[in-house]
XYZ file of C-alpha atoms in Angstrom:
756
model
C -13.760 155.920 -162.399
C -14.497 152.234 -160.700
C -14.709 154.895 -157.223
C -17.436 156.809 -158.787
C -19.029 153.709 -159.039
C -18.787 152.645 -155.753
C -20.246 155.764 -154.568
C -22.943 155.420 -157.371
C -24.028 152.306 -155.799
C -23.696 153.085 -152.331
C -25.613 156.152 -152.977
C -28.133 154.091 -155.003
C -28.237 151.018 -151.838
C -29.404 154.148 -149.174
C -31.950 155.469 -151.490
C -33.774 151.954 -152.410
C -34.303 151.207 -148.976
C -36.734 154.525 -148.909
C -39.724 154.540 -151.543
C -39.939 152.854 -154.939
C -40.467 156.571 -156.294
C -37.485 157.894 -154.983
C -35.383 155.130 -156.537
C -36.834 155.833 -160.094
C -35.413 159.357 -159.490
C -32.124 158.526 -158.359
C -31.946 156.685 -161.021
C -32.804 158.928 -163.602
C -30.293 161.746 -161.470
C -27.925 159.221 -161.813
C -27.948 158.403 -165.425
C -28.430 161.945 -166.460
C -24.799 162.199 -165.623
C -23.283 159.844 -167.341
C -21.255 160.283 -170.790
C -22.787 158.592 -174.394
C -19.503 155.953 -175.586
C -19.418 155.427 -179.258
C -21.543 153.272 -181.037
C -18.502 151.258 -182.381
C -17.685 150.318 -178.195
C -20.817 147.951 -178.728
C -19.202 144.607 -176.868
C -19.957 141.728 -179.054
C -21.671 138.223 -178.532
C -20.475 135.946 -176.243
C -18.420 138.866 -174.213
C -18.182 139.639 -170.504
C -18.692 143.455 -169.804
C -18.994 145.242 -166.939
C -23.065 147.174 -166.696
C -25.568 149.499 -164.841
C -28.474 148.931 -165.138
C -31.672 150.542 -163.948
C -34.907 148.649 -164.219
C -38.194 150.508 -165.359
C -39.479 149.293 -161.648
C -36.873 150.996 -159.885
C -34.756 148.104 -159.552
C -31.167 148.393 -160.227
C -28.271 145.593 -161.538
C -24.629 146.481 -161.400
C -22.004 143.601 -162.318
C -20.896 141.450 -165.083
C -23.020 140.985 -168.103
C -22.773 138.758 -171.460
C -25.619 138.232 -174.402
C -28.221 140.429 -172.613
C -28.425 138.571 -169.553
C -26.131 138.723 -166.003
C -23.411 136.864 -166.258
C -20.025 136.255 -163.919
C -20.395 138.605 -160.581
C -23.290 140.959 -159.673
C -25.305 142.784 -157.604
C -29.278 143.072 -157.593
C -30.881 145.691 -155.532
C -34.883 145.694 -155.427
C -36.981 148.717 -154.181
C -38.355 147.067 -151.126
C -34.930 146.489 -149.831
C -33.726 143.150 -150.692
C -30.438 142.636 -152.415
C -28.430 139.451 -153.931
C -24.716 139.795 -154.449
C -23.043 137.377 -156.023
C -22.533 134.808 -158.991
C -25.087 134.815 -161.767
C -25.126 132.619 -164.829
C -27.128 132.839 -168.149
C -29.639 135.480 -165.959
C -29.556 133.056 -162.903
C -28.493 133.533 -159.518
C -26.329 130.255 -159.697
C -23.316 129.386 -157.297
C -22.015 131.419 -154.240
C -23.521 134.468 -153.005
C -25.317 136.234 -150.606
C -29.099 137.625 -150.170
C -30.089 139.661 -147.336
C -33.697 140.888 -146.562
C -34.654 144.739 -144.879
C -35.226 143.192 -141.865
C -31.539 142.623 -141.675
C -31.830 138.827 -142.343
C -29.441 137.229 -144.633
C -28.498 134.377 -146.382
C -24.971 133.681 -147.637
C -23.772 130.290 -149.461
C -24.984 128.101 -152.548
C -27.492 129.188 -154.975
C -28.724 126.971 -157.867
C -31.756 128.882 -160.231
C -32.871 131.626 -157.894
C -33.345 129.044 -155.222
C -31.742 129.071 -152.093
C -29.767 125.087 -152.623
C -26.753 123.927 -151.217
C -24.419 124.710 -147.961
C -25.384 127.944 -146.860
C -25.790 130.236 -143.334
C -29.711 131.672 -142.655
C -29.224 134.638 -139.872
C -32.472 135.657 -138.644
C -33.649 139.081 -138.021
C -33.936 137.408 -134.279
C -31.081 135.969 -133.941
C -32.009 132.196 -135.524
C -29.013 130.907 -137.545
C -29.190 128.032 -139.262
C -25.874 126.325 -140.937
C -26.067 123.264 -143.308
C -27.880 122.071 -146.249
C -30.792 123.762 -148.633
C -32.601 122.055 -151.499
C -35.105 124.451 -152.862
C -35.152 127.296 -150.164
C -35.708 124.500 -147.382
C -33.858 123.101 -145.008
C -32.966 119.711 -146.319
C -29.441 117.577 -145.321
C -27.425 117.836 -142.378
C -27.701 121.497 -140.373
C -27.329 123.009 -137.280
C -29.883 125.523 -136.218
C -29.428 127.640 -133.016
C -32.657 128.923 -132.312
C -32.852 132.814 -130.057
C -34.411 131.699 -127.653
C -31.208 129.851 -126.597
C -32.193 126.167 -127.766
C -30.544 124.563 -130.355
C -31.156 121.747 -133.046
C -28.153 119.523 -134.814
C -28.957 116.815 -137.111
C -31.240 115.474 -139.683
C -33.605 117.860 -142.034
C -36.049 117.032 -144.659
C -38.111 119.614 -146.306
C -37.643 122.321 -143.841
C -38.336 120.655 -140.650
C -36.418 118.100 -138.796
C -36.078 114.823 -139.903
C -33.997 112.074 -139.256
C -31.569 111.483 -136.719
C -30.770 114.668 -134.390
C -29.756 116.199 -131.335
C -32.267 118.868 -129.396
C -31.365 120.103 -126.476
C -32.952 123.354 -124.425
C -31.380 126.449 -122.752
C -32.109 124.306 -119.616
C -29.910 121.909 -120.798
C -33.023 119.271 -121.120
C -31.603 117.617 -124.671
C -33.583 114.864 -126.649
C -31.228 112.528 -128.946
C -33.254 110.192 -131.512
C -34.981 110.422 -134.360
C -37.854 112.423 -136.446
C -40.429 112.867 -138.122
C -41.881 116.004 -139.527
C -40.436 118.604 -136.993
C -41.676 115.999 -133.875
C -39.826 113.292 -131.920
C -41.094 110.241 -133.791
C -39.136 106.628 -133.237
C -36.703 105.811 -130.907
C -35.671 108.005 -128.590
C -34.298 108.988 -125.488
C -35.282 112.367 -123.253
C -33.128 113.604 -120.718
C -34.022 116.040 -118.205
C -31.628 118.309 -115.888
C -32.847 116.497 -112.835
C -31.283 113.401 -113.938
C -34.515 111.981 -115.028
C -35.070 110.587 -118.360
C -37.368 108.400 -120.540
C -35.692 105.738 -123.239
C -38.158 103.923 -126.343
C -40.761 104.845 -128.813
C -42.276 108.301 -129.631
C -44.845 109.622 -131.739
C -45.911 112.805 -132.844
C -43.840 114.073 -130.060
C -45.191 111.964 -127.618
C -44.024 108.426 -126.188
C -45.917 105.927 -127.726
C -44.744 101.841 -127.819
C -42.385 100.316 -125.489
C -40.388 102.519 -123.380
C -38.577 102.704 -120.043
C -39.378 106.205 -117.945
C -35.874 106.156 -115.236
C -35.958 108.233 -111.922
C -32.537 109.942 -110.975
C -32.584 107.497 -107.993
C -33.129 104.518 -110.252
C -36.432 103.415 -109.746
C -37.993 103.070 -113.333
C -41.517 102.306 -114.922
C -41.217 99.973 -117.979
C -44.183 99.444 -120.431
C -46.170 100.236 -123.211
C -46.882 104.232 -123.602
C -50.024 106.200 -125.188
C -52.063 109.019 -124.849
C -54.609 106.373 -124.368
C -54.999 105.690 -120.821
C -56.858 102.292 -121.663
C -53.364 101.252 -123.902
C -50.974 101.755 -121.372
C -49.719 99.305 -119.575
C -46.614 98.595 -117.782
C -44.438 97.798 -114.180
C -43.298 100.376 -111.663
C -39.861 98.766 -110.401
C -38.420 100.606 -107.006
C -34.309 100.721 -106.697
C -32.964 99.209 -103.871
C -31.343 102.516 -102.563
C -35.130 104.581 -102.934
C -37.985 102.805 -101.508
C -39.959 104.992 -102.796
C -43.652 104.299 -104.434
C -45.454 104.969 -107.921
C -47.813 107.572 -106.590
C -49.360 109.302 -109.855
C -50.199 107.837 -113.187
C -46.822 107.651 -115.403
C -48.867 109.017 -118.281
C -49.564 112.034 -116.426
C -46.594 112.220 -115.144
C -44.369 112.419 -118.116
C -47.108 114.847 -119.475
C -46.221 117.409 -116.944
C -42.774 116.882 -117.590
C -43.113 117.126 -120.900
C -44.957 120.399 -121.078
C -41.443 122.550 -120.804
C -40.161 120.470 -123.379
C -41.456 122.671 -126.280
C -39.645 122.634 -129.982
C -39.082 125.831 -131.189
C -40.515 126.661 -134.187
C -37.986 129.478 -135.287
C -38.670 132.333 -137.477
C -39.883 132.186 -141.198
C -38.678 132.855 -143.865
C -41.405 135.666 -145.161
C -40.259 135.787 -148.974
C -37.660 134.016 -150.718
C -35.100 135.172 -153.111
C -36.500 132.625 -155.934
C -39.685 134.766 -155.365
C -37.742 137.944 -156.206
C -36.069 136.415 -159.479
C -36.288 138.863 -162.177
C -37.678 137.144 -165.657
C -34.915 138.566 -167.749
C -36.610 136.455 -171.171
C -39.592 138.629 -170.478
C -37.818 141.848 -170.506
C -36.893 144.292 -173.725
C -33.030 144.242 -172.824
C -31.516 146.087 -175.487
C -34.140 149.449 -175.140
C -33.205 149.759 -170.994
C -31.358 152.278 -169.544
C -27.559 150.908 -169.693
C -23.907 151.832 -168.861
C -21.320 149.504 -170.232
C -17.495 149.924 -168.720
C -16.219 149.269 -171.846
C -13.551 147.273 -173.383
C -9.708 149.156 -173.969
C -10.278 150.695 -177.265
C -7.080 151.989 -178.990
C -6.503 154.878 -176.825
C -6.319 152.805 -173.876
C -9.375 154.506 -172.175
C -12.088 153.210 -170.543
C -15.379 154.978 -171.683
C -19.018 155.077 -170.422
C -21.869 154.345 -172.477
C -25.665 155.105 -172.142
C -28.847 154.199 -174.237
C -31.905 155.192 -173.281
C -34.939 154.182 -174.757
C -38.459 152.826 -172.777
C -38.046 149.152 -171.562
C -41.239 146.654 -171.105
C -40.526 144.539 -167.847
C -42.489 141.533 -167.011
C -44.147 141.188 -163.518
C -44.003 137.368 -163.373
C -41.881 137.049 -160.452
C -41.254 133.459 -159.635
C -38.158 132.103 -161.500
C -35.797 133.137 -163.958
C -35.029 130.408 -167.047
C -32.903 130.916 -170.102
C -34.010 132.099 -172.759
C -33.956 130.557 -175.786
C -30.547 132.224 -176.958
C -29.028 129.658 -175.032
C -29.525 127.372 -177.468
C -28.348 126.782 -180.912
C -30.236 128.197 -183.750
C -31.276 124.833 -185.533
C -35.205 124.161 -185.905
C -37.349 123.058 -187.848
C -40.637 124.665 -189.695
C -42.732 124.281 -186.499
C -40.091 125.905 -184.212
C -39.289 122.808 -182.462
C -35.026 121.615 -182.811
C -34.159 119.029 -184.669
C -32.189 116.213 -183.608
C -28.398 116.960 -183.773
C -26.555 114.104 -185.075
C -22.573 113.426 -184.236
C -19.979 112.600 -186.804
C -21.095 109.181 -187.686
C -24.782 110.136 -188.194
C -26.321 109.019 -185.090
C -29.150 110.761 -182.836
C -28.019 113.068 -180.119
C -31.197 114.100 -178.277
C -31.261 118.172 -177.621
C -32.966 120.177 -175.619
C -35.476 121.993 -177.930
C -38.754 120.001 -177.450
C -42.530 120.612 -178.978
C -44.965 119.756 -176.126
C -46.161 116.604 -175.984
C -49.816 115.533 -177.085
C -51.757 113.346 -174.745
C -51.238 109.639 -175.652
C -53.652 107.499 -176.799
C -57.076 107.224 -178.626
C -60.127 108.033 -176.722
C -62.448 104.717 -176.776
C -65.712 105.801 -178.269
C -68.290 103.978 -179.232
C -67.745 101.828 -182.603
C -63.993 101.078 -181.003
C -63.194 97.379 -181.194
C -62.783 97.938 -177.205
C -65.854 99.740 -176.198
C -67.369 96.862 -175.229
C -64.400 96.258 -173.113
C -64.202 99.526 -171.056
C -67.397 99.008 -170.414
C -67.281 95.663 -168.525
C -64.047 96.823 -167.089
C -65.635 99.890 -165.681
C -68.612 97.815 -164.161
C -66.371 95.337 -163.149
C -63.590 98.007 -160.706
C -67.213 100.209 -159.650
C -68.749 96.810 -158.280
C -64.948 95.987 -156.885
C -64.242 99.322 -155.006
C -67.621 100.127 -154.208
C -68.496 96.546 -152.669
C -68.725 96.953 -148.558
C -66.200 95.228 -146.695
C -64.992 95.450 -143.107
C -62.002 97.646 -142.319
C -58.558 95.334 -142.594
C -55.311 95.965 -140.758
C -51.918 96.693 -142.570
C -51.016 93.199 -140.838
C -52.400 90.667 -143.023
C -52.803 86.729 -142.997
C -51.326 84.470 -145.227
C -54.944 83.292 -146.101
C -55.118 86.500 -148.145
C -52.147 86.153 -150.961
C -53.152 82.608 -151.557
C -54.013 82.567 -155.595
C -56.868 80.595 -154.946
C -58.336 83.590 -153.170
C -60.644 85.074 -156.109
C -64.308 86.675 -156.661
C -65.958 85.579 -159.618
C -69.532 87.853 -160.316
C -71.568 87.505 -163.144
C -72.776 90.761 -164.581
C -76.301 89.605 -166.888
C -76.821 92.887 -168.843
C -80.696 93.006 -167.298
C -79.098 93.253 -163.815
C -78.879 91.247 -160.966
C -79.402 91.589 -156.680
C -75.464 92.615 -157.453
C -74.997 94.481 -159.839
C -76.666 96.632 -162.207
C -78.407 96.409 -165.902
C -76.065 97.693 -168.592
C -75.493 98.220 -171.889
C -72.785 95.573 -172.817
C -72.895 91.642 -173.576
C -73.274 89.398 -170.657
C -69.987 89.164 -168.854
C -68.664 87.175 -166.045
C -65.411 89.005 -163.491
C -62.791 87.850 -161.889
C -61.155 89.716 -158.358
C -57.708 88.428 -157.437
C -56.856 88.333 -154.217
C -59.405 90.929 -153.269
C -58.328 92.184 -149.677
C -54.551 92.254 -150.463
C -55.194 94.844 -153.235
C -57.623 96.618 -151.301
C -54.860 97.036 -148.467
C -52.477 98.201 -151.593
C -54.379 100.833 -152.182
C -54.697 102.049 -148.350
C -50.775 101.519 -147.990
C -50.543 103.754 -151.358
C -53.142 106.182 -150.068
C -55.298 105.752 -153.071
C -58.922 107.013 -151.627
C -61.559 104.599 -153.113
C -63.960 107.189 -154.303
C -60.894 109.195 -156.338
C -59.780 105.291 -157.692
C -63.057 105.040 -158.701
C -63.908 108.118 -160.462
C -60.533 107.726 -162.493
C -61.033 104.901 -163.318
C -65.099 104.801 -164.102
C -65.947 108.648 -164.493
C -67.822 109.964 -167.474
C -65.247 110.215 -169.412
C -63.912 107.024 -171.379
C -60.385 105.398 -171.343
C -57.438 106.063 -173.890
C -56.055 103.123 -175.832
C -51.967 103.833 -175.809
C -51.298 103.251 -180.092
C -49.388 100.128 -180.514
C -48.848 97.173 -178.066
C -46.059 96.687 -176.176
C -43.709 94.163 -177.100
C -45.200 90.975 -175.428
C -48.575 91.933 -177.030
C -50.000 93.549 -173.745
C -52.756 96.660 -174.841
C -52.207 99.541 -172.158
C -54.988 102.144 -171.229
C -55.000 105.275 -169.865
C -57.317 107.060 -167.461
C -58.597 110.320 -168.675
C -56.794 112.051 -165.630
C -53.737 110.266 -166.639
C -53.083 108.846 -163.317
C -54.010 105.248 -163.816
C -52.222 102.658 -166.628
C -54.474 99.747 -167.084
C -52.210 96.730 -168.793
C -53.660 93.287 -170.369
C -51.749 90.438 -169.123
C -50.934 87.103 -170.316
C -51.535 84.450 -167.967
C -47.936 83.720 -167.034
C -47.662 87.211 -165.680
C -50.842 86.517 -163.883
C -49.298 83.738 -161.974
C -45.659 85.242 -161.561
C -47.560 88.546 -159.992
C -49.385 86.288 -157.757
C -46.407 83.902 -156.874
C -44.200 87.044 -155.429
C -47.368 88.925 -154.405
C -46.344 88.092 -150.718
C -43.208 89.142 -151.179
C -44.227 92.452 -152.736
C -46.294 93.166 -150.072
C -43.799 93.359 -147.885
C -41.190 95.053 -149.616
C -43.612 97.689 -150.589
C -44.550 98.166 -147.109
C -40.925 98.234 -145.785
C -39.485 101.197 -148.287
C -42.119 103.479 -149.155
C -39.794 105.100 -151.849
C -39.567 102.129 -153.931
C -39.197 102.003 -157.009
C -40.875 99.457 -158.341
C -44.018 100.160 -159.790
C -47.396 99.851 -157.681
C -49.973 97.828 -158.630
C -53.743 98.734 -157.456
C -55.707 95.779 -158.703
C -55.361 92.532 -160.963
C -58.983 91.227 -162.401
C -60.385 89.299 -165.307
C -63.106 89.802 -167.769
C -64.581 86.540 -169.526
C -67.436 86.989 -172.122
C -69.575 84.098 -171.524
C -71.086 83.966 -175.113
C -69.822 81.441 -177.800
C -66.239 83.391 -178.139
C -65.388 82.560 -174.079
C -62.630 85.658 -174.081
C -60.671 85.394 -171.386
C -58.414 89.196 -171.018
C -56.627 89.448 -167.832
C -55.341 92.998 -166.821
C -53.068 94.662 -163.962
C -53.935 98.445 -162.560
C -51.133 100.653 -161.730
C -49.790 104.065 -161.248
C -48.846 106.150 -164.302
C -45.484 107.297 -163.408
C -46.254 110.710 -165.885
C -48.290 111.667 -164.497
C -47.924 115.484 -163.714
C -48.408 118.661 -164.209
C -45.449 118.812 -166.164
C -44.835 118.033 -169.820
C -42.523 115.294 -170.762
C -40.075 115.922 -172.887
C -38.286 112.958 -173.186
C -38.388 109.753 -171.767
C -35.893 106.944 -171.938
C -36.721 102.831 -171.403
C -33.164 101.737 -169.644
C -31.943 98.086 -168.987
C -28.235 98.329 -169.328
C -28.077 96.650 -172.717
C -27.122 97.252 -175.783
C -28.744 94.223 -178.269
C -31.800 96.018 -180.333
C -31.475 98.849 -177.450
C -32.145 101.357 -180.224
C -35.863 103.520 -181.292
C -36.520 102.880 -184.983
C -38.335 105.836 -185.742
C -37.673 109.013 -187.958
C -36.329 111.783 -186.201
C -38.849 113.755 -187.647
C -41.574 111.876 -185.622
C -39.549 111.885 -182.855
C -41.287 113.885 -179.568
C -42.289 113.646 -176.029
C -44.170 110.747 -176.410
C -41.479 108.428 -178.328
C -39.842 106.028 -175.670
C -35.750 106.269 -176.351
C -33.699 103.452 -175.368
C -30.257 102.736 -174.409
C -28.294 103.287 -177.556
C -30.374 107.037 -177.781
C -29.370 107.793 -174.393
C -27.214 110.913 -174.711
C -27.384 112.716 -170.762
C -26.355 111.528 -167.437
C -28.586 112.617 -164.555
C -26.990 114.606 -162.075
C -29.563 114.388 -158.222
C -28.955 116.690 -155.553
C -26.500 114.872 -152.746
C -29.529 113.890 -150.317
C -31.753 112.406 -152.928
C -28.633 110.653 -154.760
C -27.476 108.968 -151.360
C -31.576 107.784 -151.121
C -31.035 106.985 -154.928
C -28.653 104.314 -154.793
C -29.991 102.707 -150.957
C -33.503 101.697 -152.634
C -32.009 101.298 -156.246
C -29.876 98.190 -153.978
C -32.982 97.577 -151.964
C -35.362 97.245 -155.288
C -32.851 94.898 -157.206
C -32.095 92.502 -154.546
C -36.330 91.937 -154.050
C -35.911 91.162 -157.992
C -33.287 89.310 -157.644
C -34.407 86.725 -155.073
C -37.750 86.524 -156.987
C -36.041 85.602 -160.185
C -37.148 88.775 -161.832
C -35.762 90.005 -165.172
C -35.939 92.377 -167.938
C -37.291 94.732 -165.895
C -36.339 98.265 -167.132
C -36.042 101.842 -165.349
C -38.112 104.267 -167.119
C -37.108 107.867 -166.614
C -39.091 111.015 -168.419
C -37.636 114.492 -168.124
C -38.915 117.581 -168.478
C -36.804 120.265 -169.211
C -37.485 123.775 -167.199
C -36.096 126.392 -170.032
C -38.412 124.701 -172.469
C -41.834 125.655 -170.031
C -40.577 128.960 -169.535
C -39.939 129.347 -173.442
C -44.028 128.276 -173.573
C -45.264 129.914 -171.068
C -43.418 133.431 -172.016
C -46.386 134.346 -174.816
C -46.921 137.847 -175.160
C -50.108 137.760 -173.462
C -48.689 136.566 -170.037
C -46.728 139.868 -169.553
C -47.524 143.118 -168.958
C -45.450 146.815 -169.393
C -44.871 149.149 -166.508
C -44.464 148.490 -162.921
C -46.820 146.739 -160.243
C -49.495 148.753 -159.529
C -49.630 148.126 -155.278
C -47.880 146.732 -152.861
C -51.038 144.557 -152.796
C -50.824 143.292 -155.748
C -46.892 142.175 -154.704
C -47.942 140.265 -151.492
C -50.829 138.503 -153.383
C -47.940 137.350 -156.236
C -45.726 136.927 -153.160
C -48.341 135.019 -151.386
C -49.467 132.790 -154.774
C -45.338 131.782 -155.136
C -44.766 130.714 -151.546
C -47.933 128.465 -152.146
C -46.735 126.768 -155.474
C -43.079 126.504 -153.829
C -45.248 124.354 -151.018
C -47.193 122.582 -153.189
C -44.159 121.813 -155.406
C -42.001 120.573 -152.198
C -45.130 118.042 -151.504
C -45.714 116.529 -154.493
C -41.602 115.649 -154.302
C -40.992 112.462 -153.569
C -37.837 109.653 -154.793
C -38.224 109.537 -158.668
C -41.386 111.827 -158.838
C -41.029 115.797 -159.491
C -37.542 115.993 -158.314
C -35.122 118.653 -159.655
C -32.269 117.989 -161.197
C -29.926 118.321 -163.472
C -29.035 116.578 -166.799
C -25.490 117.065 -168.704
C -25.092 116.040 -172.149
C -22.989 113.394 -173.598
C -21.823 112.201 -177.038
C -20.606 108.866 -177.881
C -17.002 109.041 -180.055
C -17.365 105.473 -180.746
C -19.969 102.710 -181.759
C -22.789 103.039 -179.561
C -22.587 99.357 -178.888
C -18.913 99.294 -177.924
C -19.799 102.643 -175.726
C -23.098 102.726 -173.815
C -22.685 105.495 -171.739
C -21.346 108.585 -173.622
C -18.743 111.301 -172.704
C -19.975 114.419 -170.853
C -19.509 117.799 -172.889
C -20.028 119.888 -169.892
C -23.961 121.329 -171.463
C -25.755 120.746 -168.505
C -29.777 121.983 -168.185
C -31.977 122.128 -165.072
C -35.055 119.161 -165.220
C -37.967 117.958 -163.225
C -37.095 113.952 -163.161
C -39.441 111.531 -162.951
C -38.276 107.651 -162.680
C -39.456 104.210 -161.467
C -38.706 100.269 -162.459
C -41.507 99.098 -164.730
C -41.688 95.638 -166.655
C -41.004 93.654 -163.305
C -43.174 90.607 -163.968
C -40.937 88.630 -166.107
C -39.340 85.225 -164.637
C -36.275 83.932 -165.690
C -38.536 80.674 -166.462
C -37.586 77.820 -169.729
C -38.201 80.316 -172.435
C -35.214 82.915 -171.408
C -33.272 80.621 -170.635
C -33.539 78.824 -174.420
C -33.830 82.698 -175.631
C -30.142 82.897 -173.846
C -28.379 80.051 -175.124
C -29.590 80.861 -178.516
C -28.762 84.270 -178.828
C -25.300 83.899 -176.655
C -23.780 81.627 -179.865
C -24.970 84.886 -182.573
C -24.449 88.237 -179.821
C -21.480 89.091 -176.822
C -23.793 87.502 -174.214
C -23.408 90.591 -172.130
C -25.321 92.915 -174.694
C -28.206 90.418 -174.822
C -31.254 91.411 -172.242
C -32.203 87.496 -171.451
C -29.549 86.721 -168.904
C -29.843 84.669 -165.068
C -31.614 87.492 -162.697
C -28.115 87.493 -160.511
C -26.125 88.734 -163.481
C -29.272 91.282 -164.927
C -29.279 92.971 -161.626
C -25.851 93.524 -161.243
C -25.262 95.014 -164.756
C -28.327 96.872 -164.284
C -27.242 98.380 -161.172
C -23.644 99.199 -162.618
C -25.299 100.935 -166.273
C -27.519 102.742 -163.445
C -25.105 103.900 -161.085
C -22.851 105.132 -164.530
C -25.221 107.426 -165.684
C -26.781 108.751 -162.476
C -24.506 110.912 -160.326
C -24.239 113.300 -157.254
C -24.567 117.163 -158.733
C -21.498 118.474 -157.577
């Protein structure tokens, strides 16, 4: 019987590479010859069995099946000639597999949720071969690329390009060893030509830039500063004792001639990715698809075929396969949102069935108690950002960081020479260290016009419903890009004190996880109240197209670190704490390594600045949930695609979506990851991190270090001394910065693990 299956599949593979119509005809002829199994031979829920399915659009699947989705080992054939053979998990290509294209190109290696992800080998139709690490369809990590023209590259990759340390060798044996950035030689490196000449020094965008030395094979050398701009080129030519030759031409032009023969090969492009071909199983009426199943052995020990034939529906969505709700427990509340599970002791156990988070905060409209404050803030920001200022270098003078470096501006209602008339009360506006914060915005690549539009546009700010523990109020811009926090005077002093070190740190580490500060200001109403409101403008970590389904504020301490909120009220806007945490976070290897390095660097910085009581804010977007929300009846269409043109358009749109998604990913922002459910078997206070259960979910994760303006002052020392008499000193938040840093790191590295 299985030989018959092999013949059928082989015939199908030959047919599927011709046309979609012939594929459909072949499918009908195959299944017309199948016998029908008795109805009582239906596989039960959760039972693995073999099946063959002809999809109405002409595609074909054969392999293991469980609960209405491919599960186990299986083969999927597309009508355009693409084919996947390998492991499936609940409808997703996860594990080892091989994907082949009609052109003859193949990828063999690891898959995650339809993406080439892990270790694998891509062999192009032209002869290009890449062996190494992949993340979301792109070369990312260590890998070796052999090009069809004879060149090869071995080293680090990032987002599909050479990035990091690597070696590129041309077929003529010229080679470069050094640093790369975005596919070009950038940083420190050495180029060696096959005639013995070489250049050692700095590179930028594929050309020497900065200090460097060019050495001829005879021992002569040119040492100096290199640049494409001849006016910046300076240096000295040295003749060797044996050479006796002189420099006869411009060294920049000479080096340019040598580099003309050293072109980096772009390699073969992958025109369509496996993730763009994945079928959205949850969009299908799976029970109505034509199906042949190798049934279990009955009492007679004979395997029989069963066929069910009714019309089926197929979604034309082609981006990515997500699990449907059948993979989740069925316990839900009246609104279709899963309730939080409880453990044996009645403690909350968050699950991944979530309701969509509403936009946070209350819009500040006319009549709101802080309406005038919002107007003052917007007027002040518009004045500060729009004020003409000379272009600044990233190398700031120490005077720019002086706490006394501040600018006061009067805003009378009737207007003045420098300020417009307004409807608010008379107030004064203060900018702290304006040059520093203007340069920080430049460093963080914030466009001044966009910044001003976000905060000062026609849309009002939103005030979060309740103040923080410190009594500070938070406001969000209408586009969620920026958060504005009112500050105590002590916090302002801490920020100004640490500002030079903060600037140096964020400039040195572009992937720093510490809060990004964009401005520090003060509003003082000049009436009888003489009220002062100080505030800082920060980036909003959760500004994303993805809905945040769960958010956690994590410190690594246990005293009071639980959310006092009824279970029914917990949603995506609720900030849960350490004792509410029921997940561990699994990052892909290259991200995990970078995460560990950056957490250490950031904690060292905060420890040196005597800062404590900071948190790691984590947000999770569960991908399964997002698919359920998107899979409305209106979003699916019956039948096959109308034309090849429509397929091409969808393919281009998917590739653009993939590219845009990659461009938005950085450490802690829009990162693909997995979370594993944990359960505590004892009291939460004695078991801060629960036991892993093996229940895994694909997520988009966000994280960053927040609340970095609390120094270990006398009040915190007294708090530590007082609480130490009542509680375990290791469980309280207020501890010495060095001890806090160690405890924080130990906890973070227990809940963040490498995804194996």
